[in-house]
């Protein structure tokens, strides 16, 4: 069964083209990631699919229902967790959850099995106001509220932005357990390391999908030789790398620079060139590419 289908979605805000012909097909029970930086079009896509705004062009269906003509029915069947915490700050955790259950004519008890793995972590703080919670606890509460009516499709817009690493890990473990229950989960994130946790992903940039496939297949498609280069004076080193003949691209990746090169250049030659230019403690080694390397390559074309 197909949970979400979109064909040629376009959306502009004045002169800004937020979506430029996006298409996707997500089956039930799949964890599908949309990976890209801020401003790439992720939130606009989610708002169209959850019937909050209309596309300028294109069509979309959620659980077989048209997002324009059947929006009332779709809203009963989806859960949506926006990027910004949008629950009632002055209500307690339990009051927020009860309120959202009431909106969908259900109760916490009726769908407790769906949220129990998350709720048991919240229960000791159920009388605490939502506005007083930590970032990680707020995200868990928002996920509970999005799930309490047992949706068929769950949309999560950058759910782990601003959350500590431990809470991020716990959150993705929860999504894995939810997927087993047959819920289609669409999650957007700017964090490339989270891409590997999805069944399939789409890389998005400037409102366009660059590639859609499993994370491993996307990595396997990377055609370049890639090296990790480090040394003293890393900012200046990056500038120097970009000027060396045989170096195609050079980008900063954490505490190293990722460099793609022509086949004729060797690691020893690159190291020697940098040392001649006065750089010290230089290390050059070949590495395996990651999702971010593929993204940078595709976005630069």
Coordinates of C-alpha atoms in Angstrom, one line a residue:
X1 CA 0.0 0.0 0.0
X2 CA 1.2 3.5 -0.9
X3 CA 1.1 5.9 2.0
X4 CA 2.2 9.1 0.3
X5 CA 2.5 10.0 -3.4
X6 CA 3.5 13.4 -4.9
X7 CA 4.0 14.3 -8.6
X8 CA 5.6 17.5 -9.8
X9 CA 4.9 19.7 -6.7
X10 CA 5.8 23.3 -7.1
X11 CA 5.5 26.2 -4.7
X12 CA 6.8 29.7 -4.8
X13 CA 6.8 32.5 -2.3
X14 CA 7.1 35.7 -4.4
X15 CA 10.4 35.3 -6.3
X16 CA 11.6 32.4 -4.1
X17 CA 11.0 29.0 -5.6
X18 CA 10.6 26.8 -2.5
X19 CA 9.7 23.6 -4.5
X20 CA 10.6 23.0 -8.1
X21 CA 8.9 19.8 -9.3
X22 CA 9.2 17.4 -6.4
X23 CA 7.9 13.8 -6.8
X24 CA 8.0 10.9 -4.3
X25 CA 6.4 7.6 -3.5
X26 CA 6.4 6.3 0.1
X27 CA 4.9 2.9 1.0
X28 CA 3.3 2.0 4.3
X29 CA 5.8 1.0 7.0
X30 CA 8.7 2.8 5.5
X31 CA 11.0 5.3 7.3
X32 CA 11.7 7.9 4.6
X33 CA 14.1 10.7 5.1
X34 CA 14.3 14.1 3.4
X35 CA 17.8 15.3 3.8
X36 CA 19.0 18.9 3.2
X37 CA 19.9 22.2 4.8
X38 CA 17.7 25.0 6.0
X39 CA 15.8 26.6 3.1
X40 CA 16.0 23.6 0.8
X41 CA 12.2 23.1 0.8
X42 CA 11.6 20.5 3.4
X43 CA 9.0 22.3 5.5
X44 CA 7.1 23.6 2.5
X45 CA 6.8 20.0 1.2
X46 CA 5.5 18.8 4.6
X47 CA 3.0 21.6 4.8
X48 CA 1.6 20.7 1.4
X49 CA 1.4 17.0 2.3
X50 CA -0.3 17.7 5.6
X51 CA -2.9 20.0 3.9
X52 CA -1.7 23.2 5.6
X53 CA -0.9 25.0 2.3
X54 CA -1.7 24.5 -1.4
X55 CA 0.9 23.8 -4.1
X56 CA 1.0 26.0 -7.1
X57 CA 1.4 23.0 -9.4
X58 CA 1.4 19.3 -9.1
X59 CA -0.7 16.7 -7.2
X60 CA -0.3 14.7 -4.0
X61 CA -2.2 11.9 -2.2
X62 CA -1.9 10.7 1.4
X63 CA -3.3 7.2 2.1
X64 CA -5.0 7.4 -1.3
X65 CA -6.7 10.8 -0.5
X66 CA -6.2 14.0 -2.5
X67 CA -4.5 16.7 -0.4
X68 CA -6.8 19.4 -1.8
X69 CA -10.2 17.7 -2.1
X70 CA -10.0 15.3 0.8
X71 CA -8.1 17.5 3.3
X72 CA -10.5 16.9 6.2
X73 CA -10.2 13.1 6.0
X74 CA -6.4 13.3 5.7
X75 CA -6.1 15.4 8.8
X76 CA -7.8 12.5 10.7
X77 CA -5.2 10.0 9.4
X78 CA -1.9 11.8 9.8
X79 CA 0.3 13.0 12.6
X80 CA 2.4 16.1 12.2
X81 CA 5.2 17.3 14.3
X82 CA 6.4 20.7 13.1
X83 CA 10.0 21.9 13.6
X84 CA 9.1 24.4 16.2
X85 CA 7.7 23.2 19.5
X86 CA 4.0 24.1 19.1
X87 CA 2.3 22.5 22.2
X88 CA 0.6 24.6 24.9
X89 CA 3.5 25.8 27.2
X90 CA 1.2 26.5 30.2
X91 CA -0.4 23.1 30.2
X92 CA 1.2 20.1 31.9
X93 CA 2.5 17.2 29.9
X94 CA -0.6 15.1 30.7
X95 CA -3.0 18.0 29.9
X96 CA -1.4 18.5 26.5
X97 CA -1.7 14.8 25.7
X98 CA -5.3 14.5 26.9
X99 CA -6.2 17.6 24.9
X100 CA -4.9 16.2 21.7
X101 CA -6.5 12.9 22.3
X102 CA -9.8 14.6 22.9
X103 CA -9.5 16.5 19.6
X104 CA -9.5 13.1 17.8
X105 CA -12.3 11.6 19.9
X106 CA -10.0 9.2 21.6
X107 CA -8.2 8.8 25.0
X108 CA -4.7 8.2 26.2
X109 CA -5.8 4.8 27.5
X110 CA -7.3 3.7 24.1
X111 CA -4.0 4.1 22.2
X112 CA -1.6 3.7 25.1
X113 CA 0.1 0.7 23.4
X114 CA 1.2 3.1 20.6
X115 CA 2.9 5.6 22.9
X116 CA 3.8 3.6 26.0
X117 CA 7.5 3.3 25.1
X118 CA 7.7 7.1 25.1
X119 CA 5.2 7.9 27.7
X120 CA 6.9 5.8 30.4
X121 CA 9.8 8.3 30.1
X122 CA 7.5 11.2 30.5
X123 CA 5.2 9.9 33.3
X124 CA 7.4 11.0 36.2
X125 CA 7.1 14.6 34.9
X126 CA 3.4 14.4 33.8
X127 CA 2.4 17.3 36.1
X128 CA 5.3 19.6 34.8
X129 CA 4.3 22.4 32.5
X130 CA 5.4 21.8 28.9
X131 CA 7.3 25.1 28.8
X132 CA 9.6 24.0 31.6
X133 CA 10.7 20.8 29.9
X134 CA 14.2 20.2 28.4
X135 CA 14.5 20.1 24.6
X136 CA 14.6 16.3 24.5
X137 CA 11.5 15.9 26.7
X138 CA 9.6 18.4 24.6
X139 CA 10.3 16.4 21.5
X140 CA 9.1 13.2 23.1
X141 CA 5.9 14.9 24.3
X142 CA 5.3 16.3 20.8
X143 CA 5.8 12.9 19.3
X144 CA 3.3 11.4 21.8
X145 CA 0.7 14.1 20.8
X146 CA 1.3 13.4 17.1
X147 CA 0.7 9.7 17.7
X148 CA -2.1 9.6 20.2
X149 CA -4.9 9.2 17.5
X150 CA -3.0 6.3 15.8
X151 CA -2.1 8.0 12.5
X152 CA -1.4 6.0 9.3
X153 CA 1.3 8.5 8.3
X154 CA 3.6 10.5 10.6
X155 CA 5.3 13.6 9.4
X156 CA 8.3 14.8 11.5
X157 CA 9.8 18.1 10.4
X158 CA 13.4 18.4 11.8
X159 CA 12.4 16.6 15.0
X160 CA 15.9 16.5 16.5
X161 CA 17.2 20.1 15.8
X162 CA 18.6 21.6 18.9
X163 CA 18.3 18.3 20.9
X164 CA 21.3 16.8 22.7
X165 CA 23.0 13.7 21.1
X166 CA 21.6 11.2 23.7
X167 CA 18.0 12.4 23.1
X168 CA 18.6 12.3 19.4
X169 CA 19.7 8.6 19.6
X170 CA 16.7 7.7 21.8
X171 CA 14.3 9.5 19.4
X172 CA 15.5 7.6 16.4
X173 CA 15.2 4.3 18.3
X174 CA 11.6 5.2 19.0
X175 CA 11.0 5.8 15.3
X176 CA 12.4 2.3 14.5
X177 CA 9.9 0.8 16.9
X178 CA 7.0 2.7 15.4
X179 CA 7.9 1.7 11.9
X180 CA 7.4 -1.9 12.8
X181 CA 3.7 -1.2 13.6
X182 CA 3.1 -0.3 9.9
X183 CA 3.2 3.5 10.2
X184 CA 4.8 5.3 7.3
X185 CA 7.2 7.9 8.7
X186 CA 8.5 10.9 6.7
X187 CA 11.2 12.7 8.6
X188 CA 13.2 15.8 7.5
X189 CA 16.6 16.6 8.9
X190 CA 19.6 18.8 8.1
X191 CA 21.8 16.2 9.9
X192 CA 23.5 14.0 7.3
X193 CA 24.4 11.4 9.9
X194 CA 20.7 10.6 10.5
X195 CA 20.3 9.6 6.9
X196 CA 21.7 6.2 7.5
X197 CA 18.9 5.5 10.0
X198 CA 16.3 5.7 7.2
X199 CA 15.1 3.0 4.8
X200 CA 15.3 5.4 1.9
X201 CA 16.2 9.0 1.6
X202 CA 15.8 11.9 -0.8
X203 CA 18.6 14.6 -0.9
X204 CA 17.0 18.0 -1.5
X205 CA 18.5 21.3 -2.5
X206 CA 16.9 24.5 -3.8
X207 CA 13.5 22.8 -3.9
X208 CA 14.6 19.8 -6.0
X209 CA 15.3 16.2 -5.2
X210 CA 18.9 15.4 -6.2
X211 CA 18.7 11.7 -5.7
X212 CA 16.4 9.2 -4.0
X213 CA 17.5 5.7 -2.9
X214 CA 18.6 3.7 0.1
X215 CA 21.5 5.4 2.0
X216 CA 24.0 2.7 1.1
X217 CA 23.1 2.8 -2.6
X218 CA 23.5 6.6 -2.6
X219 CA 26.9 6.3 -1.0
X220 CA 27.9 3.5 -3.5
X221 CA 27.1 5.8 -6.4
X222 CA 29.8 8.3 -5.4
X223 CA 32.2 8.3 -8.4
X224 CA 35.2 10.2 -6.9
X225 CA 38.4 9.3 -5.0
X226 CA 38.2 11.1 -1.7
X227 CA 40.9 11.9 0.8
X228 CA 40.9 13.3 4.4
X229 CA 43.5 16.0 4.8
X230 CA 44.5 17.6 8.2
X231 CA 47.3 19.7 9.5
X232 CA 48.1 22.9 11.3
X233 CA 46.3 26.1 10.3
X234 CA 43.3 24.3 9.0
X235 CA 41.4 27.4 7.5
X236 CA 44.5 28.5 5.6
X237 CA 45.1 24.8 4.6
X238 CA 41.7 24.6 3.0
X239 CA 42.4 27.7 0.8
X240 CA 45.8 26.2 -0.2
X241 CA 44.2 22.9 -1.1
X242 CA 41.8 24.5 -3.5
X243 CA 44.7 26.1 -5.5
X244 CA 46.7 22.9 -5.9
X245 CA 46.6 21.3 -9.5
X246 CA 44.9 18.0 -9.4
X247 CA 42.5 18.9 -6.6
X248 CA 38.9 19.0 -7.8
X249 CA 37.1 20.0 -4.6
X250 CA 38.0 20.7 -1.0
X251 CA 35.4 21.1 1.8
X252 CA 35.7 21.4 5.6
X253 CA 34.3 18.3 7.4
X254 CA 34.7 18.6 11.2
X255 CA 38.4 18.3 12.1
X256 CA 39.5 17.3 8.6
X257 CA 39.1 18.5 5.0
X258 CA 37.5 16.2 2.4
X259 CA 39.3 16.5 -0.9
X260 CA 38.5 15.0 -4.3
X261 CA 41.4 14.6 -6.7
X262 CA 42.3 13.6 -10.3
X263 CA 43.6 10.0 -10.6
X264 CA 47.1 11.1 -11.4
X265 CA 47.7 12.7 -8.0
X266 CA 49.0 10.6 -5.1
X267 CA 48.6 11.1 -1.3
X268 CA 52.3 11.4 -1.0
X269 CA 52.5 14.1 -3.7
X270 CA 49.8 16.2 -2.1
X271 CA 51.4 15.9 1.4
X272 CA 54.8 16.9 -0.1
X273 CA 53.2 20.0 -1.9
X274 CA 51.6 21.2 1.3
X275 CA 54.8 20.7 3.4
X276 CA 56.8 22.7 0.8
X277 CA 54.2 25.5 1.3
X278 CA 55.1 25.6 5.0
X279 CA 52.2 23.5 6.5
X280 CA 53.2 21.2 9.3
X281 CA 51.7 18.0 10.8
X282 CA 50.1 17.2 7.5
X283 CA 48.2 13.9 7.2
X284 CA 46.6 12.7 3.9
X285 CA 44.7 9.4 3.7
X286 CA 42.0 7.9 1.4
X287 CA 38.6 7.4 3.1
X288 CA 35.2 6.1 2.2
X289 CA 32.6 8.7 1.2
X290 CA 29.5 9.5 3.3
X291 CA 26.1 10.9 2.5
X292 CA 27.3 14.4 2.9
X293 CA 30.1 13.9 0.3
X294 CA 27.5 12.7 -2.2
X295 CA 25.3 15.7 -1.3
X296 CA 28.1 18.2 -1.8
X297 CA 28.9 16.6 -5.2
X298 CA 25.3 16.7 -6.5
X299 CA 24.5 20.1 -5.1
X300 CA 27.6 21.6 -6.8
X301 CA 26.5 20.4 -10.3

